[in-house]
PDB file of C-alpha atoms in Angstrom:
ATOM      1  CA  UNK H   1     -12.221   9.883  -8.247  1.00  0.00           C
ATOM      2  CA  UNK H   2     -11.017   7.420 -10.729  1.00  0.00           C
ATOM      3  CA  UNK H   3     -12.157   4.396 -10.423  1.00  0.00           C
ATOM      4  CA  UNK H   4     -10.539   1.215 -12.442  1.00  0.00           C
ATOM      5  CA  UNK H   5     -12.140  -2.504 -12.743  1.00  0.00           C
ATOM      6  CA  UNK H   6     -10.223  -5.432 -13.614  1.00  0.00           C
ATOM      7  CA  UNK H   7     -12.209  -8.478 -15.199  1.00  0.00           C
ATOM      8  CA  UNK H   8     -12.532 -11.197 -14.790  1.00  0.00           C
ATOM      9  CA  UNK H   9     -11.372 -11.450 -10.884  1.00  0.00           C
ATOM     10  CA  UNK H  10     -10.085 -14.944 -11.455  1.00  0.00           C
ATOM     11  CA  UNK H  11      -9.254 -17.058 -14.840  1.00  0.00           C
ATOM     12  CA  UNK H  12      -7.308 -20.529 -15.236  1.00  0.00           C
ATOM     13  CA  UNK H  13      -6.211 -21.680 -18.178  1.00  0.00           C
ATOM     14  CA  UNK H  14      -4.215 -24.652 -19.871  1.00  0.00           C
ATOM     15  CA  UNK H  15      -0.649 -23.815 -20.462  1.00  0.00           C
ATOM     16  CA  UNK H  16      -0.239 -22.754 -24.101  1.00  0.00           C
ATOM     17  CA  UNK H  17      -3.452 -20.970 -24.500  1.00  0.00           C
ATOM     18  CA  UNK H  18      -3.549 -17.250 -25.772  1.00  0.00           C
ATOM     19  CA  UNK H  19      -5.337 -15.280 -23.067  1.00  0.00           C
ATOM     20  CA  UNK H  20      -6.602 -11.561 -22.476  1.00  0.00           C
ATOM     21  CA  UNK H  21      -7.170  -9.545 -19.197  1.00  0.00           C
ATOM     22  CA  UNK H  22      -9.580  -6.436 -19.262  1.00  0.00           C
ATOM     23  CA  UNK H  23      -9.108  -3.117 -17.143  1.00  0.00           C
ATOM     24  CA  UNK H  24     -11.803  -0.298 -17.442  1.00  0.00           C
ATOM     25  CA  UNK H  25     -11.292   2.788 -16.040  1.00  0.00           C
ATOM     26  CA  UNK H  26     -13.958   5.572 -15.205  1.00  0.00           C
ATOM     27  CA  UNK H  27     -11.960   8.966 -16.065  1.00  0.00           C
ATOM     28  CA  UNK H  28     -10.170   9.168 -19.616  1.00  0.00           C
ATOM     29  CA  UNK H  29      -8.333  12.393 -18.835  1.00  0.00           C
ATOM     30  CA  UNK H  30      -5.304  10.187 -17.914  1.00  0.00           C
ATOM     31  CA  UNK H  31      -1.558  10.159 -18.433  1.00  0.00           C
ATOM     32  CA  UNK H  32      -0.460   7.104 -18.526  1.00  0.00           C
ATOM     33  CA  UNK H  33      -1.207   3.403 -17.723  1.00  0.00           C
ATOM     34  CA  UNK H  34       0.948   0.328 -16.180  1.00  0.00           C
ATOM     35  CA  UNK H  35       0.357  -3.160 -16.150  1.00  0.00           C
ATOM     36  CA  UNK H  36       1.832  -5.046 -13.170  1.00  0.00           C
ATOM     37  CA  UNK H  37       2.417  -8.364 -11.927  1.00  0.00           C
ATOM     38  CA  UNK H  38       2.105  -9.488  -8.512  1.00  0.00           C
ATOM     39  CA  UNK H  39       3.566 -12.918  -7.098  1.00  0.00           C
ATOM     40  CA  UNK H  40       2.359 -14.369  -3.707  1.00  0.00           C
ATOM     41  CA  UNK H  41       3.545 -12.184  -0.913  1.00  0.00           C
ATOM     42  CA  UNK H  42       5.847 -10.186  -3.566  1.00  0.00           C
ATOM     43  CA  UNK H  43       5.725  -6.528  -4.976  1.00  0.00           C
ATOM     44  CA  UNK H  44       4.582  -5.276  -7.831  1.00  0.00           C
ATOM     45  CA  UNK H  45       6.611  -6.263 -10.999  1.00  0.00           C
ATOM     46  CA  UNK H  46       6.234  -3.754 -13.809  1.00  0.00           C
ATOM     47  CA  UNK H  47       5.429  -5.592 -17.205  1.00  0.00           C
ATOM     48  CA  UNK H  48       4.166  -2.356 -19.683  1.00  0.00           C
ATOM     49  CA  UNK H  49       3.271   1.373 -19.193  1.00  0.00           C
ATOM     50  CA  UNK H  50       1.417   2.906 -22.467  1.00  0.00           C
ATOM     51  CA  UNK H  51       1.479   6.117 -22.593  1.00  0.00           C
ATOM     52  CA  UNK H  52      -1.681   8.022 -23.639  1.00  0.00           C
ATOM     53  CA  UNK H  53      -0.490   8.714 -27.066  1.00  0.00           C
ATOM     54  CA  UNK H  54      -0.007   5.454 -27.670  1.00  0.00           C
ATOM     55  CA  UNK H  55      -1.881   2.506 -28.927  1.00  0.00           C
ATOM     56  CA  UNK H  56      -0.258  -0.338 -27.764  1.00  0.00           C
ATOM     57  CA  UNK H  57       3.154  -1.735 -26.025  1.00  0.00           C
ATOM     58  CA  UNK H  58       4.583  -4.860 -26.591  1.00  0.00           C
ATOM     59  CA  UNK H  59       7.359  -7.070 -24.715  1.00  0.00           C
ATOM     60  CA  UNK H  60       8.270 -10.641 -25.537  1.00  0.00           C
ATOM     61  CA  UNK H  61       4.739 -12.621 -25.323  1.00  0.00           C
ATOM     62  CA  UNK H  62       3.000  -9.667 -23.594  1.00  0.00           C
ATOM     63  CA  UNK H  63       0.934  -6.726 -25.510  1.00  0.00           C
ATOM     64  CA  UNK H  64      -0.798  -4.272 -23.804  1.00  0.00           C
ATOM     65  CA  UNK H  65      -3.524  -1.950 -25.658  1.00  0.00           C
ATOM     66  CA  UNK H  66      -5.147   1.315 -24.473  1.00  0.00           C
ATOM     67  CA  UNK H  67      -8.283   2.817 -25.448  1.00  0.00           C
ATOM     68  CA  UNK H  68      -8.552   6.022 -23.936  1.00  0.00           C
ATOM     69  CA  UNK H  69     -11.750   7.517 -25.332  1.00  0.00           C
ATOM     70  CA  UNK H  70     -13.569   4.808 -23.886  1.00  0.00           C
ATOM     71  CA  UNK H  71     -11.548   3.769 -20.531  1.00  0.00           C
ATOM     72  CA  UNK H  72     -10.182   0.609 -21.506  1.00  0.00           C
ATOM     73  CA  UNK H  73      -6.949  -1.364 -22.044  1.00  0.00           C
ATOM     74  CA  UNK H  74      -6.253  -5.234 -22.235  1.00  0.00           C
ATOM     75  CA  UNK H  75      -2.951  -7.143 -21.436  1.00  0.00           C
ATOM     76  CA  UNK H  76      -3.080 -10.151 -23.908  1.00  0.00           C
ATOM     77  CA  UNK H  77      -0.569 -12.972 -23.332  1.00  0.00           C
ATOM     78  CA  UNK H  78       0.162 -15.144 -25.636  1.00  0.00           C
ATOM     79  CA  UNK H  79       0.962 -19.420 -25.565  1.00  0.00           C
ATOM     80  CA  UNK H  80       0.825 -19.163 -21.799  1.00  0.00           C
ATOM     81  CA  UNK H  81       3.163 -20.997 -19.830  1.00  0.00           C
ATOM     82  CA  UNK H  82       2.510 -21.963 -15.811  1.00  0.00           C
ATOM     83  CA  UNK H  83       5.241 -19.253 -14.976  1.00  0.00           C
ATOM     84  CA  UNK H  84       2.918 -16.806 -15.908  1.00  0.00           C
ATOM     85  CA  UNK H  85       0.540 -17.884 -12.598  1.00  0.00           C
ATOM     86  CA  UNK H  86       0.086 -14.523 -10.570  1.00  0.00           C
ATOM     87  CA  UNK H  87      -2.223 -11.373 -10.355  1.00  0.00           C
ATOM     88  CA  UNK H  88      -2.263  -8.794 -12.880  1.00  0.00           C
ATOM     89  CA  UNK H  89      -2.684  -5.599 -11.727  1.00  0.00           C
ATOM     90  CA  UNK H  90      -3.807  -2.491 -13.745  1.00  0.00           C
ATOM     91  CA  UNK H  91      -3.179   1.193 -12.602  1.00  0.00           C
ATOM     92  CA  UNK H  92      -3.896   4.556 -13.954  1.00  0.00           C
ATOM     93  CA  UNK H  93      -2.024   8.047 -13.860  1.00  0.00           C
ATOM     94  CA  UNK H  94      -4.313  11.063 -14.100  1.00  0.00           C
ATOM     95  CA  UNK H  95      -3.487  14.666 -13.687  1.00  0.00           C
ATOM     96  CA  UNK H  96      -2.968  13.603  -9.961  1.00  0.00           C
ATOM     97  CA  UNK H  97       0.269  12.099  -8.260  1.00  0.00           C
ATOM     98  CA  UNK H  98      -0.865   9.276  -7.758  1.00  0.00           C
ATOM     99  CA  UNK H  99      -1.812   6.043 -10.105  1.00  0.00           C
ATOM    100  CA  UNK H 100      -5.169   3.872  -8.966  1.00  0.00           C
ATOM    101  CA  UNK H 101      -5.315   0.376  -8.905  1.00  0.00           C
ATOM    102  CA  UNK H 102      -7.667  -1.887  -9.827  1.00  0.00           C
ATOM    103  CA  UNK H 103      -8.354  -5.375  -7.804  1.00  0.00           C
ATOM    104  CA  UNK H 104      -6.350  -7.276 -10.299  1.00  0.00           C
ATOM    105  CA  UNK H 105      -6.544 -11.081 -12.114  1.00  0.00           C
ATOM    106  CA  UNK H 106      -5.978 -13.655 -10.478  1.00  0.00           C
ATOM    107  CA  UNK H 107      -4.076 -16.341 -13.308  1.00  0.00           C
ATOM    108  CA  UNK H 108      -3.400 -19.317 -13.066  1.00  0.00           C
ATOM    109  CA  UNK H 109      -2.064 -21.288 -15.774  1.00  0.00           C
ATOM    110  CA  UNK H 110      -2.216 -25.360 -15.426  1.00  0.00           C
ATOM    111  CA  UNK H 111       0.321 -27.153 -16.729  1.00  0.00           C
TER     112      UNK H 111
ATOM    113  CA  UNK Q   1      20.641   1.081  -5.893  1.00  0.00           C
ATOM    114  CA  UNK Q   2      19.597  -1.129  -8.294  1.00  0.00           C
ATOM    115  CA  UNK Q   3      16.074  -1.479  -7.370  1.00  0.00           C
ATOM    116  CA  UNK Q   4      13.750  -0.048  -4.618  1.00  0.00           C
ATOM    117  CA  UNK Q   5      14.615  -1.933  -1.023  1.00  0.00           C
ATOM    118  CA  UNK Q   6      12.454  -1.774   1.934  1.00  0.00           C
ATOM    119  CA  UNK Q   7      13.037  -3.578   5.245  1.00  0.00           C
ATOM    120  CA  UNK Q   8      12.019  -5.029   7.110  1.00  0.00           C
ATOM    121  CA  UNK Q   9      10.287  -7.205   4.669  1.00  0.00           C
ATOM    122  CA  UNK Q  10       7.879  -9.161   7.430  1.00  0.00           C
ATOM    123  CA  UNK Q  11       7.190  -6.927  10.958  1.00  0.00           C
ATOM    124  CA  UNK Q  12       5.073  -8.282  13.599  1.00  0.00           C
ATOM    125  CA  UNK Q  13       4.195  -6.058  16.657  1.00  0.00           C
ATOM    126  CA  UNK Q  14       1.722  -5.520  19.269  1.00  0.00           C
ATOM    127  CA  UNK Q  15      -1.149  -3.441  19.476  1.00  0.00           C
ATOM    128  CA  UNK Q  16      -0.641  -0.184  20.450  1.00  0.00           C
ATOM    129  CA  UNK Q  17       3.421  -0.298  19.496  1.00  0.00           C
ATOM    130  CA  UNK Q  18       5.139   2.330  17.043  1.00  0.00           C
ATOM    131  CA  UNK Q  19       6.729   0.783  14.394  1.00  0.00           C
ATOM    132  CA  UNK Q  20       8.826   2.067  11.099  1.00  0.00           C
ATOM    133  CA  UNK Q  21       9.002   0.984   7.891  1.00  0.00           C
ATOM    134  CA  UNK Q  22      11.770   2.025   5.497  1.00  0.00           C
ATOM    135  CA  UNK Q  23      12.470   2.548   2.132  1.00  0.00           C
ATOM    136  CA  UNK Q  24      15.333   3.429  -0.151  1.00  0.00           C
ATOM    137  CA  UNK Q  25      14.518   4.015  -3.653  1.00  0.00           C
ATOM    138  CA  UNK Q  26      16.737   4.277  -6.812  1.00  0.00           C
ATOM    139  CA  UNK Q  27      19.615   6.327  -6.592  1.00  0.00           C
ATOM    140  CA  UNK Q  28      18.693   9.370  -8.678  1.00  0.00           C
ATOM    141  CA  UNK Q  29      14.670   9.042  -8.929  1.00  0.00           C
ATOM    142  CA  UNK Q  30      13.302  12.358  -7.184  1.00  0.00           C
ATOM    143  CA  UNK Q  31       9.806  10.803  -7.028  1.00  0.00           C
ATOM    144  CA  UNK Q  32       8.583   8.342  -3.904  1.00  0.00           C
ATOM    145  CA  UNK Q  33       5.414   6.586  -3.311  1.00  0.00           C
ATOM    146  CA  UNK Q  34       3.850   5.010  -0.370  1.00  0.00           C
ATOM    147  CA  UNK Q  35       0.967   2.721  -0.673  1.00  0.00           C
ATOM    148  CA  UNK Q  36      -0.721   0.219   1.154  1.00  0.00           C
ATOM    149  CA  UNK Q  37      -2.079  -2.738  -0.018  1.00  0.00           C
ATOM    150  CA  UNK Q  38      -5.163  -5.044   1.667  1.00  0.00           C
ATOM    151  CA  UNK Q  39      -5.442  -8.613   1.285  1.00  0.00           C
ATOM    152  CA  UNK Q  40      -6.972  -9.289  -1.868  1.00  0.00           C
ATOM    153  CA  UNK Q  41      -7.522  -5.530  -2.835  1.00  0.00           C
ATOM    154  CA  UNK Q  42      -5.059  -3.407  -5.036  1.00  0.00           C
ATOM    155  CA  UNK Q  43      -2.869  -0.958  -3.660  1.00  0.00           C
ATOM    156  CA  UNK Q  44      -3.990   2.421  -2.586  1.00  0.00           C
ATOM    157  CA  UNK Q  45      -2.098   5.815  -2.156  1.00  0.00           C
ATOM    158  CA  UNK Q  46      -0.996   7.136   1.172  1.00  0.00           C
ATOM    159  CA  UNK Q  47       1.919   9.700   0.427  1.00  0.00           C
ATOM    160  CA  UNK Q  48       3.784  11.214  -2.491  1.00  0.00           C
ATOM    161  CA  UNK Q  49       7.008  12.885  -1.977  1.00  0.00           C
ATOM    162  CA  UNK Q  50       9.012  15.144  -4.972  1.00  0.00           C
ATOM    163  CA  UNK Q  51      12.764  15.406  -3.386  1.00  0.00           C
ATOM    164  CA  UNK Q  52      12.441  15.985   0.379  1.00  0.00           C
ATOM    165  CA  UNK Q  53       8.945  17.609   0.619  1.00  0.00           C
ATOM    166  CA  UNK Q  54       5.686  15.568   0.545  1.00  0.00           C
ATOM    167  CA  UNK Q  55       3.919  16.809  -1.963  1.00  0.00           C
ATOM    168  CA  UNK Q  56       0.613  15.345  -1.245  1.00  0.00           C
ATOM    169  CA  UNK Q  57      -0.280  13.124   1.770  1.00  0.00           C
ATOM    170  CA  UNK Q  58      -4.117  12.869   0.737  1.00  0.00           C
ATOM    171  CA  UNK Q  59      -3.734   9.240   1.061  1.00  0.00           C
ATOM    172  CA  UNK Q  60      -2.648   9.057   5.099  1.00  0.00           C
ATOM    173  CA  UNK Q  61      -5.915   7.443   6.641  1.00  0.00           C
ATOM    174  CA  UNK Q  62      -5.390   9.461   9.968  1.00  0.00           C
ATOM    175  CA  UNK Q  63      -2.310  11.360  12.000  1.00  0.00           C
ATOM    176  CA  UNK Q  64      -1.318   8.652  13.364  1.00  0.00           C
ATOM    177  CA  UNK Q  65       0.331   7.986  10.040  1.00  0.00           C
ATOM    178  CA  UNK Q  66       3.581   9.839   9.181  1.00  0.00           C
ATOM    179  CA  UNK Q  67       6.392   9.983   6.346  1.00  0.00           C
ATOM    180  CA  UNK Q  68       9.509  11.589   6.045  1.00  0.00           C
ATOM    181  CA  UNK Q  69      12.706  11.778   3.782  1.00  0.00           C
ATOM    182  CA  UNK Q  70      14.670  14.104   4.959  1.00  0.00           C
ATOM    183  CA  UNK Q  71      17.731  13.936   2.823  1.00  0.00           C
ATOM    184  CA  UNK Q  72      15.589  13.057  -0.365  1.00  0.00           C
ATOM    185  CA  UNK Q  73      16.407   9.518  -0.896  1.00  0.00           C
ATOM    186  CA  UNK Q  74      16.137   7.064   2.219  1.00  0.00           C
ATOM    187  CA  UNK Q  75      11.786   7.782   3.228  1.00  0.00           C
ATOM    188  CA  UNK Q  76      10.566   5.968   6.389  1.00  0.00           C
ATOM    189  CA  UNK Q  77       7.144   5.864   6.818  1.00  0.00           C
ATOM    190  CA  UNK Q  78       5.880   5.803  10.952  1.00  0.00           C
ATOM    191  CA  UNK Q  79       2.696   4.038  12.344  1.00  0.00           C
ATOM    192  CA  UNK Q  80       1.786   5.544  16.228  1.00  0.00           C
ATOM    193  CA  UNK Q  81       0.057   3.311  18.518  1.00  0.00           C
ATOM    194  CA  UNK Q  82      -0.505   0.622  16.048  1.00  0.00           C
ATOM    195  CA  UNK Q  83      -4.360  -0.798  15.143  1.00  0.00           C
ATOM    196  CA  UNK Q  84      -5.391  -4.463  13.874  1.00  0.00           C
ATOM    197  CA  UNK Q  85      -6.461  -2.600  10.760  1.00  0.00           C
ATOM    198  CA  UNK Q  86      -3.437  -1.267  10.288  1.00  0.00           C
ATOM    199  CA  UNK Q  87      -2.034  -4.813   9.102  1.00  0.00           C
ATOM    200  CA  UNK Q  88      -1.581  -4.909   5.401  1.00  0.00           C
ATOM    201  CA  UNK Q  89       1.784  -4.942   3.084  1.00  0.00           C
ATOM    202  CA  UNK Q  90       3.140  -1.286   2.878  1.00  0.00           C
ATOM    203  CA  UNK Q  91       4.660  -1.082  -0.688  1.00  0.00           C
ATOM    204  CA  UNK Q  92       6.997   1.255  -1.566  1.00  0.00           C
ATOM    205  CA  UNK Q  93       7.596   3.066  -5.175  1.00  0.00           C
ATOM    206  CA  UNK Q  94       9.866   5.405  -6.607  1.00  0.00           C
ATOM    207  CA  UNK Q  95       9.895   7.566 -10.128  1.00  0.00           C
ATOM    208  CA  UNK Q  96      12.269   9.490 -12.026  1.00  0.00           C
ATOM    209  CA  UNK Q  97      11.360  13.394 -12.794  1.00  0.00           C
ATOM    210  CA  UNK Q  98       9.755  16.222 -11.352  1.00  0.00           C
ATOM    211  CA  UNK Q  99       7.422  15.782 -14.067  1.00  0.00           C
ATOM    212  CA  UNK Q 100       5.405  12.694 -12.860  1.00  0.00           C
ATOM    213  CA  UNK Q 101       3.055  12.628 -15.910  1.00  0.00           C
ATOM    214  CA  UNK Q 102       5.088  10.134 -18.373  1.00  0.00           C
ATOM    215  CA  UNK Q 103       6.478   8.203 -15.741  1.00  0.00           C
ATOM    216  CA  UNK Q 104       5.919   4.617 -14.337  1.00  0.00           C
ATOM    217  CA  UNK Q 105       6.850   3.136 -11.188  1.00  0.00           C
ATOM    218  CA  UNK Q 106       9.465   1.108 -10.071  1.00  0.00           C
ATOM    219  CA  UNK Q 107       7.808  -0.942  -6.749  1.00  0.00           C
ATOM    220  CA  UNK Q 108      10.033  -2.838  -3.744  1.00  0.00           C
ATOM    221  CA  UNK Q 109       8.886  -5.983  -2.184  1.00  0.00           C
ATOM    222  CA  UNK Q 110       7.120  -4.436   0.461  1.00  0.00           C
ATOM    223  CA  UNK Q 111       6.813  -4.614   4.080  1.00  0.00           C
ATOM    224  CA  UNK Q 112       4.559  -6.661   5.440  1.00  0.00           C
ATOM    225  CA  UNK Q 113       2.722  -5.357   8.714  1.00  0.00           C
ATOM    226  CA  UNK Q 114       1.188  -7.609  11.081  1.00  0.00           C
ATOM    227  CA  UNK Q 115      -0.231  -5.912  14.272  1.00  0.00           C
TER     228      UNK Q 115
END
C-alpha cells in the first residue's frame, strides 16, 4: 500500500518569506500527483496535479516539483502572504482508483 | 454544475440513526469519489464509482456503509445504525474519463458527520 508523508506537520512563517513543503511517497509506480489546500472546516481546494512525465507545474506564486524515481515532490510558495494560512495536502494516483493522502502542513503565515 | 455540491454540509444525529449524505458532482465527469476524512488525518478512500457501477468499494470500513448512483450523476452515500466513530467530514470528489490515470480531482465542501 502506498504510503505518503508530508513534512514538516506544522510550519509558521513571516509573511513575505519564500517557503517549501515536502511529500514523500513509498511506491514510485504512480500516475499522477495533486497538491491541495484545505481551509478550516472546508474541502479540498486543488492548487497543482503533475503528471508523472512531468517535472514541475507552476501557477501564479505556487510551483510544484516531482521526483518520481525517488518518491518525492515539494510545493514551494513564494513571498508568502497570511492568505496562504491553511493545510497542504499531498495525494498520489497509482495504478489503483484511488489517490492517498498524506497528513498534510499545517501553514500559517504571520502577518 | 459548476462545482461538486454535497448537502447537508453539517449533520448531527443520534447513535444508532441512519443518515444520508449526498453528492452531485460535475455535470459530465463519469468518475465519483467518496472519502472520509478524520480530524487531523488526511482523507482516506471509501468508494469509487465509473458511471453508475461502483467500481471498487475496498475503502467501505464495514456493511453498514453503502453508496449508490443510480442514474450516474447524483451518488448518496448511507450510514446504518450510526457509531461515535463514524463522525468525521465525508468529502466528496468527482473526475472526468473512464481513464482515471491522468486525471485530478475536483473535491465539494464536504459533509460533516457528527453522531
Amino acid at each position: 500500500k502506498q504510503e505518503v508523508t508530508q513534512i514538516p506537520a506544522a510550519l509558521s512563517v513571516p509573511e513575505g518569506e519564500n517557503l517549501v513543503l515536502n511529500c514523500s511517497f513509498t511506491d514510485s509506480a504512480i500516475y499522477n500527483l495533486q497538491w491541495f489546500r484545505q481551509d478550516p472546516g472546508k474541502g479540498l481546494t486543488s492548487l497543482l496535479l503533475i503528471q508523472s512525465s512531468q517535472r514541475e507545474q507552476t501557477s501564479g506564486r505556487l510551483n510544484a516539483s516531482l521526483d518520481k524515481s525517488s518518491g518525492r515532490s515539494t510545493l514551494y510558495i513564494a513571498a508568502s502572504q497570511p492568505g496562504d494560512s491553511a493545510t497542504y495536502l499531498c495525494a498520489v494516483k497509482g495504478t489503483g482508483n484511488q489517490f492517498y493522502f498524506g497528513t498534510g502542513t499545517s501553514l500559517t503565515v504571520i502577518p | 454544475g459548476a462545482g461538486v455540491s454535497q448537502t447537508p454540509s453539517n449533520k448531527v444525529t443520534e447513535k444508532g440513526k441512519y443518515v444520508e449524505l449526498r453528492c452531485d458532482p460535475i455535470s459530465g465527469h463519469t468518475a465519483l469519489y467518496w472519502y472520509r476524512q478524520s480530524l487531523g488525518q488526511g482523507p482516506e478512500f471509501l468508494i469509487y464509482f465509473q458511471g453508475t457501477g461502483a467500481a471498487d468499494d475496498s475503502g467501505l470500513p464495514n456493511d453498514r456503509f453503502f453508496a449508490v448512483r443510480p442514474e450516474g450523476s447524483v451518488s448518496t452515500l448511507k450510514i446504518q445504525r450510526t457509531e461515535r466513530g463514524d463522525s468525521a467530514v465525508y468529502l466528496c470528489a468527482s473526475s472526468p474519463g473512464r481513464d482515471q490515470r491522468g486525471y485530478g480531482y475536483t473535491f465539494g465542501s464536504g459533509t460533516r458527520l457528527t453522531v
